[in-house]
Short mmCIF file of C-alpha atoms and ligand atoms in Angstrom, two decimals:
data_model
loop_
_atom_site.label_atom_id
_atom_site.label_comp_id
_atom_site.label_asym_id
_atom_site.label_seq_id
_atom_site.Cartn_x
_atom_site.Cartn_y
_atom_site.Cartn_z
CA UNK W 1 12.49 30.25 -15.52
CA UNK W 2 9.91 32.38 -13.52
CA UNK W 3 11.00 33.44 -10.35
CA UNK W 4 10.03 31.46 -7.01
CA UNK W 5 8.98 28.58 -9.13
CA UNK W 6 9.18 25.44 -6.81
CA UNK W 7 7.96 22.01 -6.06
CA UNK W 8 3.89 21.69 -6.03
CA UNK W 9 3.54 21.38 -2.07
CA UNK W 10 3.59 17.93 -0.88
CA UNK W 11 6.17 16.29 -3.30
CA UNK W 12 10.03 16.38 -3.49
CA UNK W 13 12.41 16.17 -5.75
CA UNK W 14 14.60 13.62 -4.62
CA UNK W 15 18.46 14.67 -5.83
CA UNK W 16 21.72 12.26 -6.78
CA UNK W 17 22.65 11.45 -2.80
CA UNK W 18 19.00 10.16 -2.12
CA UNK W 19 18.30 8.53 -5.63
CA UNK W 20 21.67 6.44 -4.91
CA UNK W 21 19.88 5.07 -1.72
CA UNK W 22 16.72 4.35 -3.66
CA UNK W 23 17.93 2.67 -6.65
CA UNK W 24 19.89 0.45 -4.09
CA UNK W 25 16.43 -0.32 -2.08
CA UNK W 26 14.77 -1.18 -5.10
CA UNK W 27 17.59 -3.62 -6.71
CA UNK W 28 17.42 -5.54 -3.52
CA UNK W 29 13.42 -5.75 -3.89
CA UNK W 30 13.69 -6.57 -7.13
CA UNK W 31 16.30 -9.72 -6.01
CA UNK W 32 14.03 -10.77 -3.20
CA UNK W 33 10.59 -10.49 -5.21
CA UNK W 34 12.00 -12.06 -8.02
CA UNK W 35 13.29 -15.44 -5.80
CA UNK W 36 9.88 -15.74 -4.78
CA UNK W 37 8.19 -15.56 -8.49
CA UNK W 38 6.75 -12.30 -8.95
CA UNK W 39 7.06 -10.28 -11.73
CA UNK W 40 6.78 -6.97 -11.96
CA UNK W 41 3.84 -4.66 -13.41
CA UNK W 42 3.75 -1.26 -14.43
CA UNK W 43 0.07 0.45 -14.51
CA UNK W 44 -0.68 3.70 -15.63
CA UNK W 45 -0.25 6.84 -13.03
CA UNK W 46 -4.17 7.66 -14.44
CA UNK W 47 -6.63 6.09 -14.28
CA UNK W 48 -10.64 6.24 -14.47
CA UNK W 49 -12.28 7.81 -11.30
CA UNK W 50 -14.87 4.82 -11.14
CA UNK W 51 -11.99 2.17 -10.85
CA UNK W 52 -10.98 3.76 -7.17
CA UNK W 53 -14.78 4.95 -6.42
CA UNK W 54 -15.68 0.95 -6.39
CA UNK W 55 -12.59 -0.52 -5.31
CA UNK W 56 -11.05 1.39 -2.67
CA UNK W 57 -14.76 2.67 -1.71
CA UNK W 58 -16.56 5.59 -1.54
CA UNK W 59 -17.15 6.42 2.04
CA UNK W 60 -13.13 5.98 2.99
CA UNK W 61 -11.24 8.93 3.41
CA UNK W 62 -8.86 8.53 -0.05
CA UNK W 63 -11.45 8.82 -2.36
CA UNK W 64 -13.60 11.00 -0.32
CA UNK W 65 -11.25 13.69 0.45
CA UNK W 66 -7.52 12.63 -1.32
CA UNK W 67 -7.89 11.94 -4.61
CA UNK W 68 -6.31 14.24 -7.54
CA UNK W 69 -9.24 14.38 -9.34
CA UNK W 70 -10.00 16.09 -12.74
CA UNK W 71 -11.30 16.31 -15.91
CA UNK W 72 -9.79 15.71 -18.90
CA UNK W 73 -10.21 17.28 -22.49
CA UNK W 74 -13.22 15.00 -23.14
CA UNK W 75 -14.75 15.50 -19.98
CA UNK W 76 -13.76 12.17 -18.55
CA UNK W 77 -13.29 12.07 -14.63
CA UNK W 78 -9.56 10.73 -14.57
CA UNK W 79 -7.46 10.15 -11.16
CA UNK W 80 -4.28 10.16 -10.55
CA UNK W 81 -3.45 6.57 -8.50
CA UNK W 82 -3.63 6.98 -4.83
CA UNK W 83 -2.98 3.27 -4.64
CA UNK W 84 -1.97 0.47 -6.68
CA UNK W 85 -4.11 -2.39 -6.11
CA UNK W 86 -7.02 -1.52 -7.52
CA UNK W 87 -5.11 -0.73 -10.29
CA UNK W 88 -3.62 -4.64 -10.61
CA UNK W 89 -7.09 -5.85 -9.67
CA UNK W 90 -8.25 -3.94 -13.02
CA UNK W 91 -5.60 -4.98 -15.35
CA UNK W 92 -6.11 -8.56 -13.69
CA UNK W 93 -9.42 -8.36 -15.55
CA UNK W 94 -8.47 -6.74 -18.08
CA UNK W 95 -5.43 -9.06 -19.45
CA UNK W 96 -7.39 -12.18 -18.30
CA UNK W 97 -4.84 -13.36 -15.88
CA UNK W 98 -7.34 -15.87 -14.51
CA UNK W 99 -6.09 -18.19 -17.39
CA UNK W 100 -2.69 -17.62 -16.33
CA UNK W 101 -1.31 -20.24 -13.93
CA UNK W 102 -2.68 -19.68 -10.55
CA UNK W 103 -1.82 -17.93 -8.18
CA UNK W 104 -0.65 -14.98 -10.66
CA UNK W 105 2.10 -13.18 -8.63
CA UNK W 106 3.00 -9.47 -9.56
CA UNK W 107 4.81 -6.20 -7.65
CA UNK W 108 5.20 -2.90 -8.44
CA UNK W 109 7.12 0.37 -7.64
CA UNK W 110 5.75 4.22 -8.29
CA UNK W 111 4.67 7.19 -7.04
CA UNK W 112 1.18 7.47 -5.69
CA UNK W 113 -0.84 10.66 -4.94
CA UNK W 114 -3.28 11.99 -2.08
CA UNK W 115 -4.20 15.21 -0.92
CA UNK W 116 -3.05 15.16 2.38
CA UNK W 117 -1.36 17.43 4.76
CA UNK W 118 1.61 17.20 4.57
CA UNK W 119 4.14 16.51 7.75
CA UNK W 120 6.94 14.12 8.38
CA UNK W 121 6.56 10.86 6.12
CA UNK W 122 3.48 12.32 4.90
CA UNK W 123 3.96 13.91 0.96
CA UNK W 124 0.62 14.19 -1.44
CA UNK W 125 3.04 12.58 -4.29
CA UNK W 126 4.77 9.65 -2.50
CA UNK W 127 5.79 6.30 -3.37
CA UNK W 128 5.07 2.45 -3.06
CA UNK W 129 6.68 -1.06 -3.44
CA UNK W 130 3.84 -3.32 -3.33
CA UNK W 131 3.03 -6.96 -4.02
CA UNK W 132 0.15 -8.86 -4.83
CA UNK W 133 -0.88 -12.54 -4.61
CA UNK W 134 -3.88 -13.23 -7.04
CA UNK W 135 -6.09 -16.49 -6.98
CA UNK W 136 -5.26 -18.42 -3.79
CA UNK W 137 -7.76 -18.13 -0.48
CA UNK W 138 -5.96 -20.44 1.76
CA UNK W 139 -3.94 -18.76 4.40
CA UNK W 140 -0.59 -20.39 3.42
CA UNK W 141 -0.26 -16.87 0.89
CA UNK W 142 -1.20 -15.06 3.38
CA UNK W 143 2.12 -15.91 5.27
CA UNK W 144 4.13 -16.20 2.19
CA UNK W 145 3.26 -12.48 1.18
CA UNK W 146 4.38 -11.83 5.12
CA UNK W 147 7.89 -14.20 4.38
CA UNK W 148 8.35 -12.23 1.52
CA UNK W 149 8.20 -8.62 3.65
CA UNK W 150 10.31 -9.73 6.05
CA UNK W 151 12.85 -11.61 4.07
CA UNK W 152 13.22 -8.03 2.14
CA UNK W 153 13.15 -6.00 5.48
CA UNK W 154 15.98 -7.89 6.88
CA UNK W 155 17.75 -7.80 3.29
CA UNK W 156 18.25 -4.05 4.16
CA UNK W 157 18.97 -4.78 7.70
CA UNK W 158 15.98 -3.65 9.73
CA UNK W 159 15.52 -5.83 12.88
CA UNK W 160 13.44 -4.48 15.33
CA UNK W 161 10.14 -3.43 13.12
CA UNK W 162 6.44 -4.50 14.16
CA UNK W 163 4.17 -6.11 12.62
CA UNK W 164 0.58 -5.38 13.82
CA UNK W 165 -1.84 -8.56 13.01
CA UNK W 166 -5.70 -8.43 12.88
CA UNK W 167 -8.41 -10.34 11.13
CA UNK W 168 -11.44 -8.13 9.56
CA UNK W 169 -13.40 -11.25 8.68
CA UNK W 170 -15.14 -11.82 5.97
CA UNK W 171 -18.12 -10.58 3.93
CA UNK W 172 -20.78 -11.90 6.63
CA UNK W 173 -18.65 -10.93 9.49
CA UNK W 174 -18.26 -7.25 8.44
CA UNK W 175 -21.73 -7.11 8.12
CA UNK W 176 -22.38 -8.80 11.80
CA UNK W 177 -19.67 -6.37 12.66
CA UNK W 178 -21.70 -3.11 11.21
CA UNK W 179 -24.74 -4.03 12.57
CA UNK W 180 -23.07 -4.17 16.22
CA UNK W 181 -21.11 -1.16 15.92
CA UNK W 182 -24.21 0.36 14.51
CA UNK W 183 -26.53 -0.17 17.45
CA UNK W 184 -23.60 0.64 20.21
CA UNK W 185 -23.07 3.89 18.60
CA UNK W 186 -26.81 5.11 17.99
CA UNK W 187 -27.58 6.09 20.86
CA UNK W 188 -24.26 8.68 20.87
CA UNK W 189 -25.32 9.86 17.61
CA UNK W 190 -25.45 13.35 18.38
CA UNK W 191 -21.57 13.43 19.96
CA UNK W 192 -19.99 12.10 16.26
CA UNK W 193 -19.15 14.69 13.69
CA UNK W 194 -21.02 14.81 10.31
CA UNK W 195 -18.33 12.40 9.28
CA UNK W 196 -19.29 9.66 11.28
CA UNK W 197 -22.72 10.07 11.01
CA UNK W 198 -22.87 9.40 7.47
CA UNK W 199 -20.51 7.01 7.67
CA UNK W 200 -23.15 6.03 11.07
CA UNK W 201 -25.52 4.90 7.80
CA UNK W 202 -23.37 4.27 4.79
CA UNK W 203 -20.45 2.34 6.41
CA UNK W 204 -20.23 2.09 10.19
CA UNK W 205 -17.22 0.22 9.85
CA UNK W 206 -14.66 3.41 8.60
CA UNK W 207 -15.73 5.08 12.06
CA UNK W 208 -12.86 3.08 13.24
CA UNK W 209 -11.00 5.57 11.33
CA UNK W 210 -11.80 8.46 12.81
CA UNK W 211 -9.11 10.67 14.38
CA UNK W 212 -11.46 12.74 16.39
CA UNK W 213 -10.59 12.23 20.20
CA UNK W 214 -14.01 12.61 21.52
CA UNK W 215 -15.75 9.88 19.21
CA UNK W 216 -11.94 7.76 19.85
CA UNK W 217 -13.27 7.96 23.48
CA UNK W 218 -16.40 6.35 22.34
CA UNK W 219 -14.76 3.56 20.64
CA UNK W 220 -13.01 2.42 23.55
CA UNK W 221 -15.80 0.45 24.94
CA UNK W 222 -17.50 -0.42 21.41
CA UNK W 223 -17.74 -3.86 20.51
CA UNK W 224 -14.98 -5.79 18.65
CA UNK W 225 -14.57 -6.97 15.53
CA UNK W 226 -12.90 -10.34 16.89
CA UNK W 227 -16.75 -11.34 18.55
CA UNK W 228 -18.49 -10.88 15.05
CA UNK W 229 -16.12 -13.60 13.35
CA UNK W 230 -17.86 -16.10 11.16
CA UNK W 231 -16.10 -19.79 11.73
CA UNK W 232 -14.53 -18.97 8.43
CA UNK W 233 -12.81 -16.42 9.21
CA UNK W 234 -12.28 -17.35 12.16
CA UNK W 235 -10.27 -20.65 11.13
CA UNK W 236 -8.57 -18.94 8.67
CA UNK W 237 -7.19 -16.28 10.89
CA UNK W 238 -6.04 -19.51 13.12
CA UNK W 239 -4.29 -21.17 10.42
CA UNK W 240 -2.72 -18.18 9.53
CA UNK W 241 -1.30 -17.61 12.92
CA UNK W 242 -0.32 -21.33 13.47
CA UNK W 243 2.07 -20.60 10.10
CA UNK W 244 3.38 -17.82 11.58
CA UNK W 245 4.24 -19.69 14.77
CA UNK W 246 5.77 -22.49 12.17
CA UNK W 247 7.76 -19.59 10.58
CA UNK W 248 9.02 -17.80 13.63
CA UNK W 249 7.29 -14.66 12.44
CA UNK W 250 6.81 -12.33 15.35
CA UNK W 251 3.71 -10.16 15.32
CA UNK W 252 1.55 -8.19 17.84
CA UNK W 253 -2.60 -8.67 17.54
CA UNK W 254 -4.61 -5.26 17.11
CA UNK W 255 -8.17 -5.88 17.48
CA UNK W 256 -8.43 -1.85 16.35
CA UNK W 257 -6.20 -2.68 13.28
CA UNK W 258 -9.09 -2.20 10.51
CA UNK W 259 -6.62 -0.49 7.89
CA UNK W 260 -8.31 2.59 6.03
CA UNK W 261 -9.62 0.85 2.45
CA UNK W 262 -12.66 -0.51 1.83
CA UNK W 263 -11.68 -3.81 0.02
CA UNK W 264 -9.92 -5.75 2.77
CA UNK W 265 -11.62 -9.15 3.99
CA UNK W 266 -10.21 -11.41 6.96
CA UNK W 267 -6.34 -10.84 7.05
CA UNK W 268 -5.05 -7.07 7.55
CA UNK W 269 -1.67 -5.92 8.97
CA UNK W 270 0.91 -3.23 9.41
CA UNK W 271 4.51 -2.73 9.88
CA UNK W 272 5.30 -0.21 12.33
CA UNK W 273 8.38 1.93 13.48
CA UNK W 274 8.93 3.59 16.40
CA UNK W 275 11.20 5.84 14.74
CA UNK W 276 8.69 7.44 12.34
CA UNK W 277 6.49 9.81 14.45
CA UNK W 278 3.00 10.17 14.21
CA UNK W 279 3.09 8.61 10.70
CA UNK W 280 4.36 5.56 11.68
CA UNK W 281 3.21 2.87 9.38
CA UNK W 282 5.83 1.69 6.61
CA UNK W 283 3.85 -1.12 5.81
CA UNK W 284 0.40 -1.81 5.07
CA UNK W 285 -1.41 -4.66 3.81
CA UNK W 286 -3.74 -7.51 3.73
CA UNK W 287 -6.41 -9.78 1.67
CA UNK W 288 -8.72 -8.25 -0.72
CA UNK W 289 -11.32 -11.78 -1.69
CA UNK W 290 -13.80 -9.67 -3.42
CA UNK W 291 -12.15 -6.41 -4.93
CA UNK W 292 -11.81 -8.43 -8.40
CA UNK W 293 -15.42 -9.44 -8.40
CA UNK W 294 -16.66 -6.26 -6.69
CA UNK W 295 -14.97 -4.90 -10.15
CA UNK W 296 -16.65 -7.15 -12.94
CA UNK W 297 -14.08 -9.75 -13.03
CA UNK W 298 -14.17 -13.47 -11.81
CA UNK W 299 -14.20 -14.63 -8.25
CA UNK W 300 -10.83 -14.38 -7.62
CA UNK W 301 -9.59 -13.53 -4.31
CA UNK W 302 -5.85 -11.91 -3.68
CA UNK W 303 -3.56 -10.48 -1.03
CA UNK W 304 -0.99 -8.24 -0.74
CA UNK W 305 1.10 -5.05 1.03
CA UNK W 306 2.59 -1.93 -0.13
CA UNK W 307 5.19 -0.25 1.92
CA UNK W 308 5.97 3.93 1.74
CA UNK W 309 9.07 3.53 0.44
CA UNK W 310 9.63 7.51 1.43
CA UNK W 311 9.17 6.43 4.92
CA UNK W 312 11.27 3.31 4.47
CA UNK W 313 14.39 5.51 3.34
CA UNK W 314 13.51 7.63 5.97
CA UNK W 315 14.62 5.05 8.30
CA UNK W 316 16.79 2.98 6.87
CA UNK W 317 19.92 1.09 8.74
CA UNK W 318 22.94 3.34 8.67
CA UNK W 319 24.84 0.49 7.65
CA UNK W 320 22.75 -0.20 4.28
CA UNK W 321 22.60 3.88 3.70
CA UNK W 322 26.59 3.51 3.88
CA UNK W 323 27.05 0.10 1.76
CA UNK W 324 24.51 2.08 -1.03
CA UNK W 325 26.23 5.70 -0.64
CA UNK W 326 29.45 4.34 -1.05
CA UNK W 327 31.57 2.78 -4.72
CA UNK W 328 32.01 6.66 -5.55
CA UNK W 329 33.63 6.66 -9.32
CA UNK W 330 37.20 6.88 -9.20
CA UNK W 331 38.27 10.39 -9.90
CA UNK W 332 40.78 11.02 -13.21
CA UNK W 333 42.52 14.46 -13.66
CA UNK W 334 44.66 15.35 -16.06
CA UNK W 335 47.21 18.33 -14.94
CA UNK W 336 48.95 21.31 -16.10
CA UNK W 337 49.58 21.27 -19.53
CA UNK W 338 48.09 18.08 -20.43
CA UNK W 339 45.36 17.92 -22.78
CA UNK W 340 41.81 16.63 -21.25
CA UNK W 341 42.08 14.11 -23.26
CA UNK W 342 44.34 11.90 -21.85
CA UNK W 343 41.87 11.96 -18.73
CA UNK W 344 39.36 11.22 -20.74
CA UNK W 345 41.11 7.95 -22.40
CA UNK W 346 42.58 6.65 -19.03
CA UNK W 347 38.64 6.82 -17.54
CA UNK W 348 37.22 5.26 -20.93
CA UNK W 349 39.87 2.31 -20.11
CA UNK W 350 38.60 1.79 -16.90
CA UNK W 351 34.91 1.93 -17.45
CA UNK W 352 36.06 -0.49 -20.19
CA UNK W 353 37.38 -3.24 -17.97
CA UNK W 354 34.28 -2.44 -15.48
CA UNK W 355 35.65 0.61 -13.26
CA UNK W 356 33.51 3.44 -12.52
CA UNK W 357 35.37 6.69 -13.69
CA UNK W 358 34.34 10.35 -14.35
CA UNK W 359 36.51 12.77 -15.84
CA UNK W 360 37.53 15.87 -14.70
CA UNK W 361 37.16 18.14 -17.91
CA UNK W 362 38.82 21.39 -15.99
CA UNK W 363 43.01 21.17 -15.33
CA UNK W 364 43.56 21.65 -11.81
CA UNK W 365 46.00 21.25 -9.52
CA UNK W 366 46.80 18.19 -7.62
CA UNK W 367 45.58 19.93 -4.54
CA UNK W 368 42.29 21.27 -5.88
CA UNK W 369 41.88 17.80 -7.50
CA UNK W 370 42.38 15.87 -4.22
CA UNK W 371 39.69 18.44 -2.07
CA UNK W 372 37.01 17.72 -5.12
CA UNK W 373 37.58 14.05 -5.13
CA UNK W 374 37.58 13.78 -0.92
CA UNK W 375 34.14 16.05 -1.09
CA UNK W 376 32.63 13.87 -3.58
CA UNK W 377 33.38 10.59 -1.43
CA UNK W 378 35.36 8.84 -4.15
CA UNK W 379 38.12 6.70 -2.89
CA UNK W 380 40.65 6.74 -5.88
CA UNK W 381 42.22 9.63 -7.60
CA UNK W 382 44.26 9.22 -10.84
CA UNK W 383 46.14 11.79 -12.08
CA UNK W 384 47.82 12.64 -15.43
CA UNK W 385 50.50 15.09 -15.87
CA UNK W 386 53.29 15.68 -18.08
CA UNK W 387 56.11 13.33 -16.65
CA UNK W 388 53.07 10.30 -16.52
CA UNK W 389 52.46 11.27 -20.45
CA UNK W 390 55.60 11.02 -21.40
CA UNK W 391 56.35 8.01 -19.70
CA UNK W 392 53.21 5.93 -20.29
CA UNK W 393 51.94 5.59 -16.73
CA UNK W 394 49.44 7.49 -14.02
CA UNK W 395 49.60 8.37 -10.55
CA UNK W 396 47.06 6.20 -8.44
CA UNK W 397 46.15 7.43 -4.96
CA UNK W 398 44.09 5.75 -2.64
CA UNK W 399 42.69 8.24 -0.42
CA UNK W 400 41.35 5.64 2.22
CA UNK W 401 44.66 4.37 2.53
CA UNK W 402 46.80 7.46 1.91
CA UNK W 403 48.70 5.93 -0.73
CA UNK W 404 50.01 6.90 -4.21
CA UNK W 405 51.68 4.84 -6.66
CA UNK W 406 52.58 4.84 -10.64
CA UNK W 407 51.49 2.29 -12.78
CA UNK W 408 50.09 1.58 -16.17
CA UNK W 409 46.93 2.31 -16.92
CA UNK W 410 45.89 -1.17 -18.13
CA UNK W 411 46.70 -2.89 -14.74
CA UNK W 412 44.80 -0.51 -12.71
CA UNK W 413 41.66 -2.13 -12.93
CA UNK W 414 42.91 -5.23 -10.36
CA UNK W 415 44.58 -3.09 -8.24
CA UNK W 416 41.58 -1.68 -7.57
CA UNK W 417 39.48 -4.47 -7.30
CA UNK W 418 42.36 -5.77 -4.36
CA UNK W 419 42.63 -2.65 -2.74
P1 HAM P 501 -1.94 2.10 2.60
O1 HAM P 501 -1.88 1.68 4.02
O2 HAM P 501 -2.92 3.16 2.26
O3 HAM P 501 -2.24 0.78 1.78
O4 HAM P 501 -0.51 2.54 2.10
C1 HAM P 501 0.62 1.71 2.30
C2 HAM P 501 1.81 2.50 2.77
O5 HAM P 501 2.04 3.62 1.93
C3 HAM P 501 1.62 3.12 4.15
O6 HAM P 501 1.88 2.20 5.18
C4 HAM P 501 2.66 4.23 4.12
O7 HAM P 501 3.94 3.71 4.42
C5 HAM P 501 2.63 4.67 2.68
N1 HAM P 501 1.85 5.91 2.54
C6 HAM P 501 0.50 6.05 2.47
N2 HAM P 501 0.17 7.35 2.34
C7 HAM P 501 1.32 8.06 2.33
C8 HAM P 501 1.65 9.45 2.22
N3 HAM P 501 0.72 10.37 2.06
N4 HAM P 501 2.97 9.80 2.26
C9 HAM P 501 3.93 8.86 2.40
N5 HAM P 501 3.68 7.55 2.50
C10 HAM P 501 2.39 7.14 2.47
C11 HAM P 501 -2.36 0.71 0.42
O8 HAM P 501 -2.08 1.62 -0.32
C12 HAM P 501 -2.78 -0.65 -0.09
N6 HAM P 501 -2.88 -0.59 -1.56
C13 HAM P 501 -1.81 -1.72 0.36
C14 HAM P 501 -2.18 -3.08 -0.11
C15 HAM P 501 -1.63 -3.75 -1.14
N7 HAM P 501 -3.11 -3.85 0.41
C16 HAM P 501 -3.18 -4.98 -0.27
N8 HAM P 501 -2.30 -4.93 -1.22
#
């Protein structure tokens, strides 16, 4: 190993204690997506430049700053996936899920990369738990997909999240929208940045973005997005809410909510946290009704969310981080004299009848044995020594409960499971 070799800035590893939590987090998503009928997908971490370029678009800030972008042997422009949907939208294509019965519901789980700077809840490799609802317009997926969130958010016990609510339109109200936000900021033109004033011509719209305070000044007083609504979207962004109202899902309207990819139409929202910091979004989402076609493939329209899963562990209930940190394998020593051996039979029993167990491989004594076991949070302890050998039995403690007792192996297994 070269010296000083560490972690490429911006990702993690993520070690034994933390993986715990995470593989917990995920088996409940995996529970909750699957009672709703998804299934899950697995895309490729690479993929072709051009797929993000026309999906995600070219004037937003991931592919025009954040993408890991390279070359490969051939000379092929390959990137590594700073989101998933696009990514579902092209294997939608390509797999012809439009002859699969409609609506075609999938999820996913994986690490995603951008370029960022990195700060709290902010990593350049980082990962998502996303779903996606493909081949139904009508708002009534709109709030499913939003049932679906937070059914799994309260699985893990979060309560007081937020859930920001806003309406982009569609295809002819963006373009309404552009045209007003166009003329309003003209005549300003010379207090944007050079961002904003090519995005001024190419895509008016991602100035919304912008986190420069002087042109957020600006935008105070420009016009919203809520007066360029076509009746469309408009009704569709009522039905929506009436659902909501139906379903007792709280939300908040932001008229500034625009979200920062290109392919969102009508429906977008966010789950906030007060307890994140400046990156405070766990949750983003909304409905994407031409990213398929804007791709090649049929007119299908789709919506869905991913949520930051870093962030979400970042923040999750103590009580959940407890429940998943605890179930610690029980602890089985073999003393003294007594050959490893015998530890390593009494723990094959147990796994046998279902019991986590690991080994210890080193005799210690009972004292060192106890301090490992308390330090590695297991609960039970069973040791092995000479007078246990010879009469058939181990020495059970319960460390909760400071209790020891001797038994047979072969009935440890329920006492246990009652303790
Ligand atoms: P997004 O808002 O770009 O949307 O990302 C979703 C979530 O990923 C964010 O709310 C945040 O929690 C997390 N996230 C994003 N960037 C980072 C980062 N650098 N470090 C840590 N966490 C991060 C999308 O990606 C869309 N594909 C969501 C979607 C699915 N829309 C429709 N379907």
């Amino acid at each position: 190993m070269g010296q000083g070799l560490k972690t490429v800035k911006g990702t993690r590893d993520l070690l034994p204690a933390e993986t715990g939590i995470w593989a917990a987090v995920e088996a409940v998503a995996r529970r909750v997506f699957a009672s709703y009928g998804f299934g899950e997908i697995r895309t490729p971490v690479l993929e072709s430049t051009e797929l993000f370029v026309r999906g995600v678009g070219e004037s937003t800030d991931i592919v025009g700053k954040e993408m890991y972008t390279f070359a490969d042997k051939k000379g092929r422009s390959v990137t590594l996936r700073p989101e998933s949907t696009a990514a579902v939208a092209r294997a939608f294509i390509e797999h012809g899920m439009a002859s699969w019965p409609s609506p075609v519901r999938l999820f996913y789980l994986g690490p995603q990369f951008r370029y960022e700077r990195p700060q709290r809840g902010r990593y350049r490799q980082f990962h998502q738990l996303g779903a996606e609802v493909l081949g139904d317009e009508g708002p009534t997926s709109d709030a499913e997909v939003l049932l679906l969130l937070l059914r799994f958010l309260g699985e893990l016990g979060f309560r007081d999240l937020e859930v920001l609510l806003n309406t982009v339109g569609d295809a002819a109200s963006r373009q309404a929208y552009g045209e007003a936000l166009r003329a309003y900021l003209e005549p300003y033109r010379d207090r944007l940045g050079e961002d904003s004033r090519r995005r001024l011509v190419s895509n008016p719209l991602r100035i919304l973005d912008t986190k420069v305070p002087a042109e957020r000044e600006l935008l105070a007083d420009a016009p919203a997005l809520g007066d360029c609504l076509s009746p469309a979207a408009r009704d569709h962004f009522d039905e929506l809410r009436r659902l909501l109202d139906r379903f007792a899902i709280g939300y908040c309207l932001d008229d500034r909510l625009v979200r920062g990819l290109d392919y969102y139409t009508k429906t977008v929202f966010e789950i906030v946290s007060g307890e994140l910091g400046a990156q405070n979004a766990v949750c983003g989402g909304g409905r994407y009704d031409r990213l398929i076609s804007d791709l090649g493939g049929p007119e299908v329209p789709g919506i869905g969310f991913a949520i930051g899963l870093d962030r979400l562990v970042d923040i999750l209930p103590q009580k959940f981080r407890q429940r998943a940190a605890g179930g610690q394998p029980v602890v089985v020593a073999a003393l003294g004299e007594v050959a490893p051996e015998h530890a390593i039979a009494a723990a094959e029993a147990l796994r046998g009848a279902g019991v986590a167990a690991v080994a210890e491989l080193v005799s210690r004594s009972v004292k060192a044995t106890l301090k490992r076991a308390d330090k590695k949070g297991a609960r039970h302890v069973v040791l092995i020594g000479e007078e246990e050998v010879e009469a058939g039995v181990v020495t059970w403690k319960d460390l909760s409960r400071g209790e020891q007792r001797r038994l047979a192996i072969a009935v440890l297994p329920a006492e246990i499971g009652g303790a």
